PDB file of N, CA and C in Angstrom:
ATOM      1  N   UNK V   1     -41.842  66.613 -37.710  1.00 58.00           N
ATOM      2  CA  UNK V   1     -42.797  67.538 -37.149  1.00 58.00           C
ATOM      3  C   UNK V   1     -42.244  68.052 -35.831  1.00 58.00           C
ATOM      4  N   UNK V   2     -42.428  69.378 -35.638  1.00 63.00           N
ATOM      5  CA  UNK V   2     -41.497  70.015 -34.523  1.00 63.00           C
ATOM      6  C   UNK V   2     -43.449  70.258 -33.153  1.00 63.00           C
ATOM      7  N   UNK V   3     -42.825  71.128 -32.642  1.00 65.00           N
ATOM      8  CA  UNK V   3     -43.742  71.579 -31.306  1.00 65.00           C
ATOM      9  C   UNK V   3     -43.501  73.051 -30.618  1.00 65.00           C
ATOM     10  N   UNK V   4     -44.853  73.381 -30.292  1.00 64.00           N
ATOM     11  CA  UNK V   4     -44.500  75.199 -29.872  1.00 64.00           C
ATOM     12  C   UNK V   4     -45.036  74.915 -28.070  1.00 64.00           C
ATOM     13  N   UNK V   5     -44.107  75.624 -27.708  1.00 70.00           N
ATOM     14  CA  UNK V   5     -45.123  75.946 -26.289  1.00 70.00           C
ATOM     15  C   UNK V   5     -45.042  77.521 -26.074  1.00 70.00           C
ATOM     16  N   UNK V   6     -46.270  77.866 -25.755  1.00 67.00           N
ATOM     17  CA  UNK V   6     -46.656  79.376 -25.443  1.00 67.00           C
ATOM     18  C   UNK V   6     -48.019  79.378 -23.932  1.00 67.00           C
ATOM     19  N   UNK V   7     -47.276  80.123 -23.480  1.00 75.00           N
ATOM     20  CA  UNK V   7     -48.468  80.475 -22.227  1.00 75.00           C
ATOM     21  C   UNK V   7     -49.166  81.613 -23.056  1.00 75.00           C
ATOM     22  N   UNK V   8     -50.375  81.438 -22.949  1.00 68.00           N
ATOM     23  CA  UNK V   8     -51.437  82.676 -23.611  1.00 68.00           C
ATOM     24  C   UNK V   8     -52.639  82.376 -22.569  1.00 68.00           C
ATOM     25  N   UNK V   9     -52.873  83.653 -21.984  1.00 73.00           N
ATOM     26  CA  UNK V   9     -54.145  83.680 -21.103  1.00 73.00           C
ATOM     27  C   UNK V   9     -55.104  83.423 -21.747  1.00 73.00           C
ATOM     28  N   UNK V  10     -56.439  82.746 -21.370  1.00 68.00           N
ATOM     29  CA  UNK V  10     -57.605  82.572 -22.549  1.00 68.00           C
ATOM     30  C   UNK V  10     -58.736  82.622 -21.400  1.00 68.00           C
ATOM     31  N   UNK V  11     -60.070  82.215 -21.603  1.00 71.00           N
ATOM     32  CA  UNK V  11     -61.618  82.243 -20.977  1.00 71.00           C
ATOM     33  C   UNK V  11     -61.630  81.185 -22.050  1.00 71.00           C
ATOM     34  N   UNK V  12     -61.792  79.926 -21.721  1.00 67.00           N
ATOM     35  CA  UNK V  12     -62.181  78.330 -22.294  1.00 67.00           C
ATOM     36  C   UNK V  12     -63.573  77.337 -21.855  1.00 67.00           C
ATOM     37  N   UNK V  13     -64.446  77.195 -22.484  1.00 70.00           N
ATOM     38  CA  UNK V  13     -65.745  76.034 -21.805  1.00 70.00           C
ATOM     39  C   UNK V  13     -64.992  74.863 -22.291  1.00 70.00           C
ATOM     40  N   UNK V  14     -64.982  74.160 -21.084  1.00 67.00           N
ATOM     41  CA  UNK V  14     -64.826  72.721 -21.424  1.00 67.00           C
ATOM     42  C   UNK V  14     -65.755  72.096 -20.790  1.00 67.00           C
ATOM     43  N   UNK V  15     -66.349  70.826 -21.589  1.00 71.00           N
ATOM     44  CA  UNK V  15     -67.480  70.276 -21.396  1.00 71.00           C
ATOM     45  C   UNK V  15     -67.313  68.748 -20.832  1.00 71.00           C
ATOM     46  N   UNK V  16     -67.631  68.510 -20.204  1.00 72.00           N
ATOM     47  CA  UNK V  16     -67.204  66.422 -19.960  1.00 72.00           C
ATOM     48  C   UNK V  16     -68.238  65.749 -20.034  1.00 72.00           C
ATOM     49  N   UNK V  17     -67.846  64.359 -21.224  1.00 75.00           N
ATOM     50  CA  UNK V  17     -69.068  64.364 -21.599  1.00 75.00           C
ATOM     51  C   UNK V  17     -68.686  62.689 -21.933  1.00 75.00           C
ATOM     52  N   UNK V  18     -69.989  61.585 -21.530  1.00 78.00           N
ATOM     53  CA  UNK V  18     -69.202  60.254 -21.374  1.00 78.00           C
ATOM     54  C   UNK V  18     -69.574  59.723 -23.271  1.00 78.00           C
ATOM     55  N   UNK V  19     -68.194  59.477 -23.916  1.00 78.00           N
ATOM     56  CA  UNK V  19     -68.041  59.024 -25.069  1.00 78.00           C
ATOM     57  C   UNK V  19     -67.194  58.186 -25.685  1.00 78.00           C
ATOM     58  N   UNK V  20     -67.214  57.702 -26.483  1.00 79.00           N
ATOM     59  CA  UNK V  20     -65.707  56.755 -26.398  1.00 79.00           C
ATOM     60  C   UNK V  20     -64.892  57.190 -27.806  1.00 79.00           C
ATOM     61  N   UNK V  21     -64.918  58.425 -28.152  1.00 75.00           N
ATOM     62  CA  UNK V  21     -64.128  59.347 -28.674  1.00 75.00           C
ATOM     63  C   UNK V  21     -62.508  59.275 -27.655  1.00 75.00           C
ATOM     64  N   UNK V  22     -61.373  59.875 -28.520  1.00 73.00           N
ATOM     65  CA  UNK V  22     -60.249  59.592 -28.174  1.00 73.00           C
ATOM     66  C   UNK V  22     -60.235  61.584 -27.235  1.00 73.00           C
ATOM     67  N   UNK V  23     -59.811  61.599 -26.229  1.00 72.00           N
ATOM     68  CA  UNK V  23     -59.740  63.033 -25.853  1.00 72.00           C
ATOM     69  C   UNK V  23     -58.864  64.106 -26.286  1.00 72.00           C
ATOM     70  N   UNK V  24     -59.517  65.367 -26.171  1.00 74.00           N
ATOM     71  CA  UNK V  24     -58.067  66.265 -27.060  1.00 74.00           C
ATOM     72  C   UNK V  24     -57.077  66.511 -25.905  1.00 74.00           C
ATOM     73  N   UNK V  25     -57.565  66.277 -25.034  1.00 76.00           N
ATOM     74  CA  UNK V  25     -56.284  66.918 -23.777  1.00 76.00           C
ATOM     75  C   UNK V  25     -56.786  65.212 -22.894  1.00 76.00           C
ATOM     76  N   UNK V  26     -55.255  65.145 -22.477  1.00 75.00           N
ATOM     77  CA  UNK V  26     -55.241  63.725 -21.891  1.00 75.00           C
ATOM     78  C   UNK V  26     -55.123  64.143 -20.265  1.00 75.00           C
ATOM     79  N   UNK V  27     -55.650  63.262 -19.511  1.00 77.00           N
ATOM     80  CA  UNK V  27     -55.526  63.824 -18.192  1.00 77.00           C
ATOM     81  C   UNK V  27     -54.569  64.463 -17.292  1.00 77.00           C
ATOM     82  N   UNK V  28     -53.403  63.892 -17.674  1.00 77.00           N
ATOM     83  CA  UNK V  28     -51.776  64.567 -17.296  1.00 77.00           C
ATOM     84  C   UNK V  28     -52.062  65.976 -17.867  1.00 77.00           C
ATOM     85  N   UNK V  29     -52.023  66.255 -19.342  1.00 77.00           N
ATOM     86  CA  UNK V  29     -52.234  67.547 -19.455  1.00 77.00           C
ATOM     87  C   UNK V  29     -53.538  68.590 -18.477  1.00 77.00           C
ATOM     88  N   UNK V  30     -54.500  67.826 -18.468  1.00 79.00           N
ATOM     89  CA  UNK V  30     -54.995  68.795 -18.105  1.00 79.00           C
ATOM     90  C   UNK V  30     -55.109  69.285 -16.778  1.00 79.00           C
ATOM     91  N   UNK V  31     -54.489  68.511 -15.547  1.00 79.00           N
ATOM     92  CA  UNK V  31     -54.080  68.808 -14.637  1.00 79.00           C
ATOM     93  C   UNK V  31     -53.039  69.498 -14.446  1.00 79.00           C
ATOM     94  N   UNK V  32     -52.055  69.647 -15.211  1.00 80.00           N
ATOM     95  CA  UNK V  32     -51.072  70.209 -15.585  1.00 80.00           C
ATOM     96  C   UNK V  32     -51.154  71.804 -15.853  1.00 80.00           C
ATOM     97  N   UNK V  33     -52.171  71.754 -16.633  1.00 78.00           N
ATOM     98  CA  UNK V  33     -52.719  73.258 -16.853  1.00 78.00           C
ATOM     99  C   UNK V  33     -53.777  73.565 -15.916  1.00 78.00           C
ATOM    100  N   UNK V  34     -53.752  72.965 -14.829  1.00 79.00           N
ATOM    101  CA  UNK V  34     -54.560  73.384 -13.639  1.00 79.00           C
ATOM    102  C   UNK V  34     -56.342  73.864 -14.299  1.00 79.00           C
ATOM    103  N   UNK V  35     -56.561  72.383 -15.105  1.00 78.00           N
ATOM    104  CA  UNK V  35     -57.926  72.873 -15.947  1.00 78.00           C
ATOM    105  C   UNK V  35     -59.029  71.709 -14.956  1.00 78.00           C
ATOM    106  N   UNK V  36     -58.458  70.704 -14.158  1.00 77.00           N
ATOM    107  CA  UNK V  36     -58.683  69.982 -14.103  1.00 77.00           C
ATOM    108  C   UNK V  36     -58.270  69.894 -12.492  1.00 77.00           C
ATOM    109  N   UNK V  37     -59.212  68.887 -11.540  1.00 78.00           N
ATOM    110  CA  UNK V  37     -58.370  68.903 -10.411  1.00 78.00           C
ATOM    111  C   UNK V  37     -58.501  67.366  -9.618  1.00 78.00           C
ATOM    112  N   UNK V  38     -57.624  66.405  -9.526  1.00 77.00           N
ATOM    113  CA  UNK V  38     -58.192  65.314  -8.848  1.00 77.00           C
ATOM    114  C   UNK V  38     -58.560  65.423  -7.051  1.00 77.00           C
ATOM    115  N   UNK V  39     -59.473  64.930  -7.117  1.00 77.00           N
ATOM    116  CA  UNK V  39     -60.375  65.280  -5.620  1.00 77.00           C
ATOM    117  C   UNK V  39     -60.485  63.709  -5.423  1.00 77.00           C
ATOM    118  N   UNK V  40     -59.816  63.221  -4.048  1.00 80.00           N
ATOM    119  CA  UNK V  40     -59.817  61.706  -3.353  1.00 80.00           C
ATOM    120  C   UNK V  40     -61.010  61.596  -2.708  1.00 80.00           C
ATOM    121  N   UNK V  41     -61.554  62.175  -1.996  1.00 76.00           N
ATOM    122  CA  UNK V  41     -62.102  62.559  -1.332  1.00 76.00           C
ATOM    123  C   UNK V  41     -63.783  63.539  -1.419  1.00 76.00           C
ATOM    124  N   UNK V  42     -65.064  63.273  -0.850  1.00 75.00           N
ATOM    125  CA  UNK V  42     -66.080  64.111  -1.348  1.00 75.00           C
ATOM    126  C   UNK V  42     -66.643  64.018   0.140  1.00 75.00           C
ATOM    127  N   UNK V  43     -66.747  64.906   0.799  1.00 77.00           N
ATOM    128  CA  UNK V  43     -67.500  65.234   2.041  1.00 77.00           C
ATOM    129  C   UNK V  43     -69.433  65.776   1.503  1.00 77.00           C
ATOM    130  N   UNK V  44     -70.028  64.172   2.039  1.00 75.00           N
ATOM    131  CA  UNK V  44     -71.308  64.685   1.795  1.00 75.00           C
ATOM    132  C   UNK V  44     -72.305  65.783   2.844  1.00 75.00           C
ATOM    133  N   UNK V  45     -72.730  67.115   2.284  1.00 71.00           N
ATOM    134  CA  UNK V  45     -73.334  67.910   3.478  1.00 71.00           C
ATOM    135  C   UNK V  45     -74.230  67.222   4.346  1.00 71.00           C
ATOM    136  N   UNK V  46     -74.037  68.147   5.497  1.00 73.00           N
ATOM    137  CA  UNK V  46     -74.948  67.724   6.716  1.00 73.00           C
ATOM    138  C   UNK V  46     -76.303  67.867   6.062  1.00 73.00           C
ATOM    139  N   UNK V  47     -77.579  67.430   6.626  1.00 73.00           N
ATOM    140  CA  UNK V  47     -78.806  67.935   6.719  1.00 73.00           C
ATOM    141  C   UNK V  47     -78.813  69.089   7.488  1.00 73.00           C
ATOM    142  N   UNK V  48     -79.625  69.909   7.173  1.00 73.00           N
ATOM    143  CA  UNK V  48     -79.522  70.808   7.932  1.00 73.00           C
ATOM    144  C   UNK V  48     -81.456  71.389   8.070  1.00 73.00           C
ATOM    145  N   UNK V  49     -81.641  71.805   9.403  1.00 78.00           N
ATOM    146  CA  UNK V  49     -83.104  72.273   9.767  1.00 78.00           C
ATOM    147  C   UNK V  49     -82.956  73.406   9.992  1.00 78.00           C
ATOM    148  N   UNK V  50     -84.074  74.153   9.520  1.00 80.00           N
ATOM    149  CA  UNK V  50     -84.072  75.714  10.067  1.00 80.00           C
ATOM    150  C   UNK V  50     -83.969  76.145  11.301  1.00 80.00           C
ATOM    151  N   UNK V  51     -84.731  75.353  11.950  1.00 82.00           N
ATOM    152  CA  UNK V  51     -84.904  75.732  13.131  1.00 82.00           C
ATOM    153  C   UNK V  51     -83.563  75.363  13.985  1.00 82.00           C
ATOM    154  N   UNK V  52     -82.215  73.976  13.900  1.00 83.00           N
ATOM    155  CA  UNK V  52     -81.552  74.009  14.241  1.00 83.00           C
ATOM    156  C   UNK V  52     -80.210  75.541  13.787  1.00 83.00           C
ATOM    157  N   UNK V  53     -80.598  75.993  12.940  1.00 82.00           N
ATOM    158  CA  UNK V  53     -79.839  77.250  12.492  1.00 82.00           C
ATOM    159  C   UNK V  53     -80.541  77.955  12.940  1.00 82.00           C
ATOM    160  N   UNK V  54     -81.347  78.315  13.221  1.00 82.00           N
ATOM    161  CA  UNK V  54     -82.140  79.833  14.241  1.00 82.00           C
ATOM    162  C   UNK V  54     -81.595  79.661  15.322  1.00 82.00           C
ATOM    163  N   UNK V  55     -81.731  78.326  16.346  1.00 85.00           N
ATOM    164  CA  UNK V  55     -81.400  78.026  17.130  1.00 85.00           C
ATOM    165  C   UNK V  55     -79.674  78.502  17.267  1.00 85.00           C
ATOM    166  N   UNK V  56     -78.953  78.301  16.383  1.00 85.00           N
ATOM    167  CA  UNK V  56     -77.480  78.131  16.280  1.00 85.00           C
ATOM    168  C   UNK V  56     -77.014  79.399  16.658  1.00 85.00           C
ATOM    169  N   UNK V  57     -77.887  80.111  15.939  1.00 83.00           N
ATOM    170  CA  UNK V  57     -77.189  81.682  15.425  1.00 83.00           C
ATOM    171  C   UNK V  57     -78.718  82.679  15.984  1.00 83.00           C
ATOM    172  N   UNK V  58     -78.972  82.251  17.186  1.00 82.00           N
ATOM    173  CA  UNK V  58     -79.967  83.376  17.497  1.00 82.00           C
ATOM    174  C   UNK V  58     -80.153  84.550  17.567  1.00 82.00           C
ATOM    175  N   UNK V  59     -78.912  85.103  18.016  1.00 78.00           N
ATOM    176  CA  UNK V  59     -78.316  86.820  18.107  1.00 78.00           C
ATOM    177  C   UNK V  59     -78.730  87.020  16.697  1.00 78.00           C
ATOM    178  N   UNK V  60     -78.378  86.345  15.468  1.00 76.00           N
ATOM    179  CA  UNK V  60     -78.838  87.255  13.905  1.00 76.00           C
ATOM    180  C   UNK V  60     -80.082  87.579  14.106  1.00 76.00           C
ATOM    181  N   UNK V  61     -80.904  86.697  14.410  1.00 74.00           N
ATOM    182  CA  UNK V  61     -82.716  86.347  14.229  1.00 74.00           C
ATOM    183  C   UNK V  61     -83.281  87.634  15.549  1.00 74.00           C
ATOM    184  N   UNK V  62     -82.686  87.836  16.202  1.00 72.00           N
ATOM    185  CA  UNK V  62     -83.093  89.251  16.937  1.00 72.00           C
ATOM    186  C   UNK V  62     -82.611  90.046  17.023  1.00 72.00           C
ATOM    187  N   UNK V  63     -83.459  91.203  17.357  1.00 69.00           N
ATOM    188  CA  UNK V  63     -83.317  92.445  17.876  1.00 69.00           C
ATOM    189  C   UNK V  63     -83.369  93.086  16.297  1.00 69.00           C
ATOM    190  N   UNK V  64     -82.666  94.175  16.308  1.00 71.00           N
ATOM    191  CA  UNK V  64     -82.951  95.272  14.601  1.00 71.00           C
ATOM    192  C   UNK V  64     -82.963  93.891  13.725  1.00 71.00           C
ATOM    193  N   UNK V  65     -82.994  94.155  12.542  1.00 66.00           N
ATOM    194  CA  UNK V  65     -83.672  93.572  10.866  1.00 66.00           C
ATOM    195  C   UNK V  65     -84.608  92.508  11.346  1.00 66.00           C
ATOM    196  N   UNK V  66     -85.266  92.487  12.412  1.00 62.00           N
ATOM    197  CA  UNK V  66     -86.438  91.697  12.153  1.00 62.00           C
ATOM    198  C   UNK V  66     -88.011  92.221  12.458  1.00 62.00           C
ATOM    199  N   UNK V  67     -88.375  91.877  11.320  1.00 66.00           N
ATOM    200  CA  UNK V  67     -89.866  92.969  10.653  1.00 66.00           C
ATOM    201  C   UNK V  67     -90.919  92.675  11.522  1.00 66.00           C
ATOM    202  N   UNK V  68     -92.065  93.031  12.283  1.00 75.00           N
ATOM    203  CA  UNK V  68     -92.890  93.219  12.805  1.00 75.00           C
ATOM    204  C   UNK V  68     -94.187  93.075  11.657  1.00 75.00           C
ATOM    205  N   UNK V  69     -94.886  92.051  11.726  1.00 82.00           N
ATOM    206  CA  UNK V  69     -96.171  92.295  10.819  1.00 82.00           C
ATOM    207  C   UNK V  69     -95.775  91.727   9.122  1.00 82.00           C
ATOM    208  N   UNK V  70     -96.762  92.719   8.479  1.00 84.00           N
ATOM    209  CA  UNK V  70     -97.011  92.152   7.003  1.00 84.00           C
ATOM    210  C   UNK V  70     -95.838  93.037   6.108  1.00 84.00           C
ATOM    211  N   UNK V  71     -95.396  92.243   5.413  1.00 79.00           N
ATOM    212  CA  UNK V  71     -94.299  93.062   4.377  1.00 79.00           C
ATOM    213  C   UNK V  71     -94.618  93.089   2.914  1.00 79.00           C
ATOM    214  N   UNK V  72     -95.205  94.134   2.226  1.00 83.00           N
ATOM    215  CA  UNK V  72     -95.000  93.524   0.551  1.00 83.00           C
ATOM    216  C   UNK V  72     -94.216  94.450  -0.257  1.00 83.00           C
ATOM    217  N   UNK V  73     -93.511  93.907  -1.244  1.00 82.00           N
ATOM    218  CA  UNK V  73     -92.744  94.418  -2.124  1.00 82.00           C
ATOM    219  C   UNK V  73     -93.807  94.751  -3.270  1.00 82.00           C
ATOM    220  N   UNK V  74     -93.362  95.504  -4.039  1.00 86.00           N
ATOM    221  CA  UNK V  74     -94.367  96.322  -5.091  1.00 86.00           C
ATOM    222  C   UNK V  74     -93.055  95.925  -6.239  1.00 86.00           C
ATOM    223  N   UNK V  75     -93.410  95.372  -7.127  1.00 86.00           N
ATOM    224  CA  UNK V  75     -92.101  94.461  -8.201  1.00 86.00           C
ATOM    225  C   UNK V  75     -92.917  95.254  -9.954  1.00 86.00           C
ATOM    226  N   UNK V  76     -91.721  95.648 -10.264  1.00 88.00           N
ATOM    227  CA  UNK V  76     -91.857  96.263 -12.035  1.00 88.00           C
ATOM    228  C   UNK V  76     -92.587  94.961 -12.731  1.00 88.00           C
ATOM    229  N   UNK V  77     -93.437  95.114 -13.606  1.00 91.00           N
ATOM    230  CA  UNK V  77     -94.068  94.040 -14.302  1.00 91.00           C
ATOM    231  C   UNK V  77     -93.213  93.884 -15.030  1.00 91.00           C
ATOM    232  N   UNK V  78     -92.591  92.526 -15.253  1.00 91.00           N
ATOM    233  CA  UNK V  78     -91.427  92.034 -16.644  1.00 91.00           C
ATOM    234  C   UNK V  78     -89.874  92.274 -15.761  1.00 91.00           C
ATOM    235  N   UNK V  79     -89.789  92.780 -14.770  1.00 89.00           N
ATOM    236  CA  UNK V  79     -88.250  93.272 -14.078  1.00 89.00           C
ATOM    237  C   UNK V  79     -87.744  91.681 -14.238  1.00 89.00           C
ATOM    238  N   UNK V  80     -86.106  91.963 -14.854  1.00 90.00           N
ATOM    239  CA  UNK V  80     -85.646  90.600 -14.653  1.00 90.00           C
ATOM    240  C   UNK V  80     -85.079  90.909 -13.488  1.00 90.00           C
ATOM    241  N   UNK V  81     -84.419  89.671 -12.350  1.00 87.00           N
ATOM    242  CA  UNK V  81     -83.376  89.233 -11.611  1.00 87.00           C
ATOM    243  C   UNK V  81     -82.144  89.390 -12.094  1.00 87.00           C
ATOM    244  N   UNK V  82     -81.228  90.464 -11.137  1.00 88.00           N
ATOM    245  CA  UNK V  82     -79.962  90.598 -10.411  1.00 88.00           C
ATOM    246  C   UNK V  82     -79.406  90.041  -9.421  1.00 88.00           C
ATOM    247  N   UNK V  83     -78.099  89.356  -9.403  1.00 89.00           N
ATOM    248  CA  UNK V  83     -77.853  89.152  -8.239  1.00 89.00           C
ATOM    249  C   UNK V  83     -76.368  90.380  -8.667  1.00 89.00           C
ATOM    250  N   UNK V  84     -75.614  90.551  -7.424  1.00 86.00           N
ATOM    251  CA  UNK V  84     -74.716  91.690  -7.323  1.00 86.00           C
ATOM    252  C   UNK V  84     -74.190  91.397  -6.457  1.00 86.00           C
ATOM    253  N   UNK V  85     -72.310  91.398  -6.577  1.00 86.00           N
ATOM    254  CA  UNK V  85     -71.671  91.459  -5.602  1.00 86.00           C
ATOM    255  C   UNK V  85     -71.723  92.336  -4.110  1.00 86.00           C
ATOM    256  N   UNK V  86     -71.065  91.764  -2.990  1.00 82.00           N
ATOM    257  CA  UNK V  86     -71.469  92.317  -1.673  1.00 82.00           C
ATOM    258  C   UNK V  86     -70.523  93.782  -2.357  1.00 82.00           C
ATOM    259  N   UNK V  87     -71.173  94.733  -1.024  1.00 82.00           N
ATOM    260  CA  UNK V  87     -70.538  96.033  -1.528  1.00 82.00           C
ATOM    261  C   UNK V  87     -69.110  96.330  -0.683  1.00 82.00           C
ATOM    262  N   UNK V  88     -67.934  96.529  -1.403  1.00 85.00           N
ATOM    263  CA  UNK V  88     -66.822  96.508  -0.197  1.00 85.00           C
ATOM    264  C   UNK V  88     -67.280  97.688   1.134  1.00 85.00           C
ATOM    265  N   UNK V  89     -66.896  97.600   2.153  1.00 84.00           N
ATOM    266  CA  UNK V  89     -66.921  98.609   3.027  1.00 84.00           C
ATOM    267  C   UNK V  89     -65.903 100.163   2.526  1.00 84.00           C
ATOM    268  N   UNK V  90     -65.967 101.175   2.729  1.00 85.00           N
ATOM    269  CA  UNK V  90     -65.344 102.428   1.890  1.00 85.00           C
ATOM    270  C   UNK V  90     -64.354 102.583   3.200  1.00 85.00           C
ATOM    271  N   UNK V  91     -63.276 102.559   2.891  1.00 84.00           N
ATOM    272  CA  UNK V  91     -61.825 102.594   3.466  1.00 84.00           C
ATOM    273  C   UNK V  91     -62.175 103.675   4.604  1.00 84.00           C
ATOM    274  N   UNK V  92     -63.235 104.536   4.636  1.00 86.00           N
ATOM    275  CA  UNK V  92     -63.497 105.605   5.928  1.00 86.00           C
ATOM    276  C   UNK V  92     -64.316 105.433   7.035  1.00 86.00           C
ATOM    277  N   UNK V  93     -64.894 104.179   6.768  1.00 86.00           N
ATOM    278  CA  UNK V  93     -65.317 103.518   7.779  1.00 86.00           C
ATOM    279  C   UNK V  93     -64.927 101.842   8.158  1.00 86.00           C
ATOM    280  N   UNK V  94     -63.458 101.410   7.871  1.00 85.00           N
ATOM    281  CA  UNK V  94     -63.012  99.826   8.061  1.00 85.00           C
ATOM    282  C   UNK V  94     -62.862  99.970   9.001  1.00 85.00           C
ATOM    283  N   UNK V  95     -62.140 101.285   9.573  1.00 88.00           N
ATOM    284  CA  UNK V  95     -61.796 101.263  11.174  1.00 88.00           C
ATOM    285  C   UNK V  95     -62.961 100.909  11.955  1.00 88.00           C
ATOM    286  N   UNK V  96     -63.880 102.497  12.142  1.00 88.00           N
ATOM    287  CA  UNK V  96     -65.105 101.747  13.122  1.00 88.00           C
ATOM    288  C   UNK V  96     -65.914 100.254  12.919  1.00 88.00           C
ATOM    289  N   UNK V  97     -65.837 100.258  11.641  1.00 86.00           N
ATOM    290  CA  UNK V  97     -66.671  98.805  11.426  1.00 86.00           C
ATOM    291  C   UNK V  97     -65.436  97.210  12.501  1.00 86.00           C
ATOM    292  N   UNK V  98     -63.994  97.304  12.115  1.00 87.00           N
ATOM    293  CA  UNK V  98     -62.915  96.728  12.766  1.00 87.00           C
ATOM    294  C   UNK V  98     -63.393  96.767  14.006  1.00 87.00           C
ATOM    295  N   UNK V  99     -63.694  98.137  14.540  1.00 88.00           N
ATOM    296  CA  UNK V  99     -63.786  98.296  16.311  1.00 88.00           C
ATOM    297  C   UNK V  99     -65.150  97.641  17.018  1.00 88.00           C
ATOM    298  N   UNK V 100     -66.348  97.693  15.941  1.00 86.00           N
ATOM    299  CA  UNK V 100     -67.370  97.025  16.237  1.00 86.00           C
ATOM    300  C   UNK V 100     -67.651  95.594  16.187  1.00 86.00           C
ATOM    301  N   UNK V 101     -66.733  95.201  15.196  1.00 85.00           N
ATOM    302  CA  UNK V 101     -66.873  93.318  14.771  1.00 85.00           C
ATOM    303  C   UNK V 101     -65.727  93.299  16.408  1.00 85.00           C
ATOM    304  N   UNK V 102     -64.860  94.114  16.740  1.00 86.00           N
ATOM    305  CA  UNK V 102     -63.829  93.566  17.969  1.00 86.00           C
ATOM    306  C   UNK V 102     -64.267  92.993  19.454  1.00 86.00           C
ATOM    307  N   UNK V 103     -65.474  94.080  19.072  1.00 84.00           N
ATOM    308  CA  UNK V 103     -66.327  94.329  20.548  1.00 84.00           C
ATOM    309  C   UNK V 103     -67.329  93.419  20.520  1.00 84.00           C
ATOM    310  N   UNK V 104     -67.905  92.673  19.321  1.00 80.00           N
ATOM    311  CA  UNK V 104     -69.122  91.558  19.290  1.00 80.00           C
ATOM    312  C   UNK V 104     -68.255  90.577  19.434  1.00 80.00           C
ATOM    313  N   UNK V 105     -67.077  90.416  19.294  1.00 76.00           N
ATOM    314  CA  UNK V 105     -67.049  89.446  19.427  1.00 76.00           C
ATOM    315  C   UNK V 105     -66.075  88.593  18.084  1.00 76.00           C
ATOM    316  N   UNK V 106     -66.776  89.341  17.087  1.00 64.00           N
ATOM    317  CA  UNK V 106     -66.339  88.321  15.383  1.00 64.00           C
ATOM    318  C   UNK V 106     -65.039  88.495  14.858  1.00 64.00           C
ATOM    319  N   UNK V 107     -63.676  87.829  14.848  1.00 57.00           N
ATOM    320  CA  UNK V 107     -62.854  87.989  14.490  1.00 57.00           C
ATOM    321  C   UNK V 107     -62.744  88.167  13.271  1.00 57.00           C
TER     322      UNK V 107
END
């Protein structure tokens, strides 16, 4: 019995799942094919309070986008949920937007 190797791009679900079935891809392989990644290490998140993040980042929380009073949205009966990538900035304004993040401050 002989053996092929071929790189072929694919879109694959792989599922992990605890069984005592023999595996089709053994762990060498599948790190190998970068399907897989060993992590030593797991940094558990901080807690985090709102109010210590308002606090953090106060400049966001004032001045323009913050609403005065009562707000309601008027929503399509049955509308499903979108989420949507951020929108790139249009190459005719990177400059001024560049000159304004320079001057706040935000690298």
């Amino acid at each position: 019995m002989g053996s092929y190797q071929s790189q072929v791009p694919s879109k694959l679900w792989f599922f992990v799942v605890k069984t005592d079935y023999v595996p089709i891809l053994r762990f060498g392989s599948s790190t190998d094919m970068n399907l897989v990644k060993l992590v030593l290490y797991l940094n558990k998140p901080k807690e985090t309070n709102i109010n210590n993040t308002i606090e953090q980042f106060k400049d966001v929380f004032e001045g323009i986008g913050k609403l005065e009073g009562k707000c309601n949205f008027h929503l399509k009966e049955g509308a499903i949920p979108k989420v949507y990538p951020a929108r790139k900035v249009p190459a005719s304004h990177r400059a001024k937007l560049k000159q304004e993040l320079n001057e706040k401050g935000h690298h």
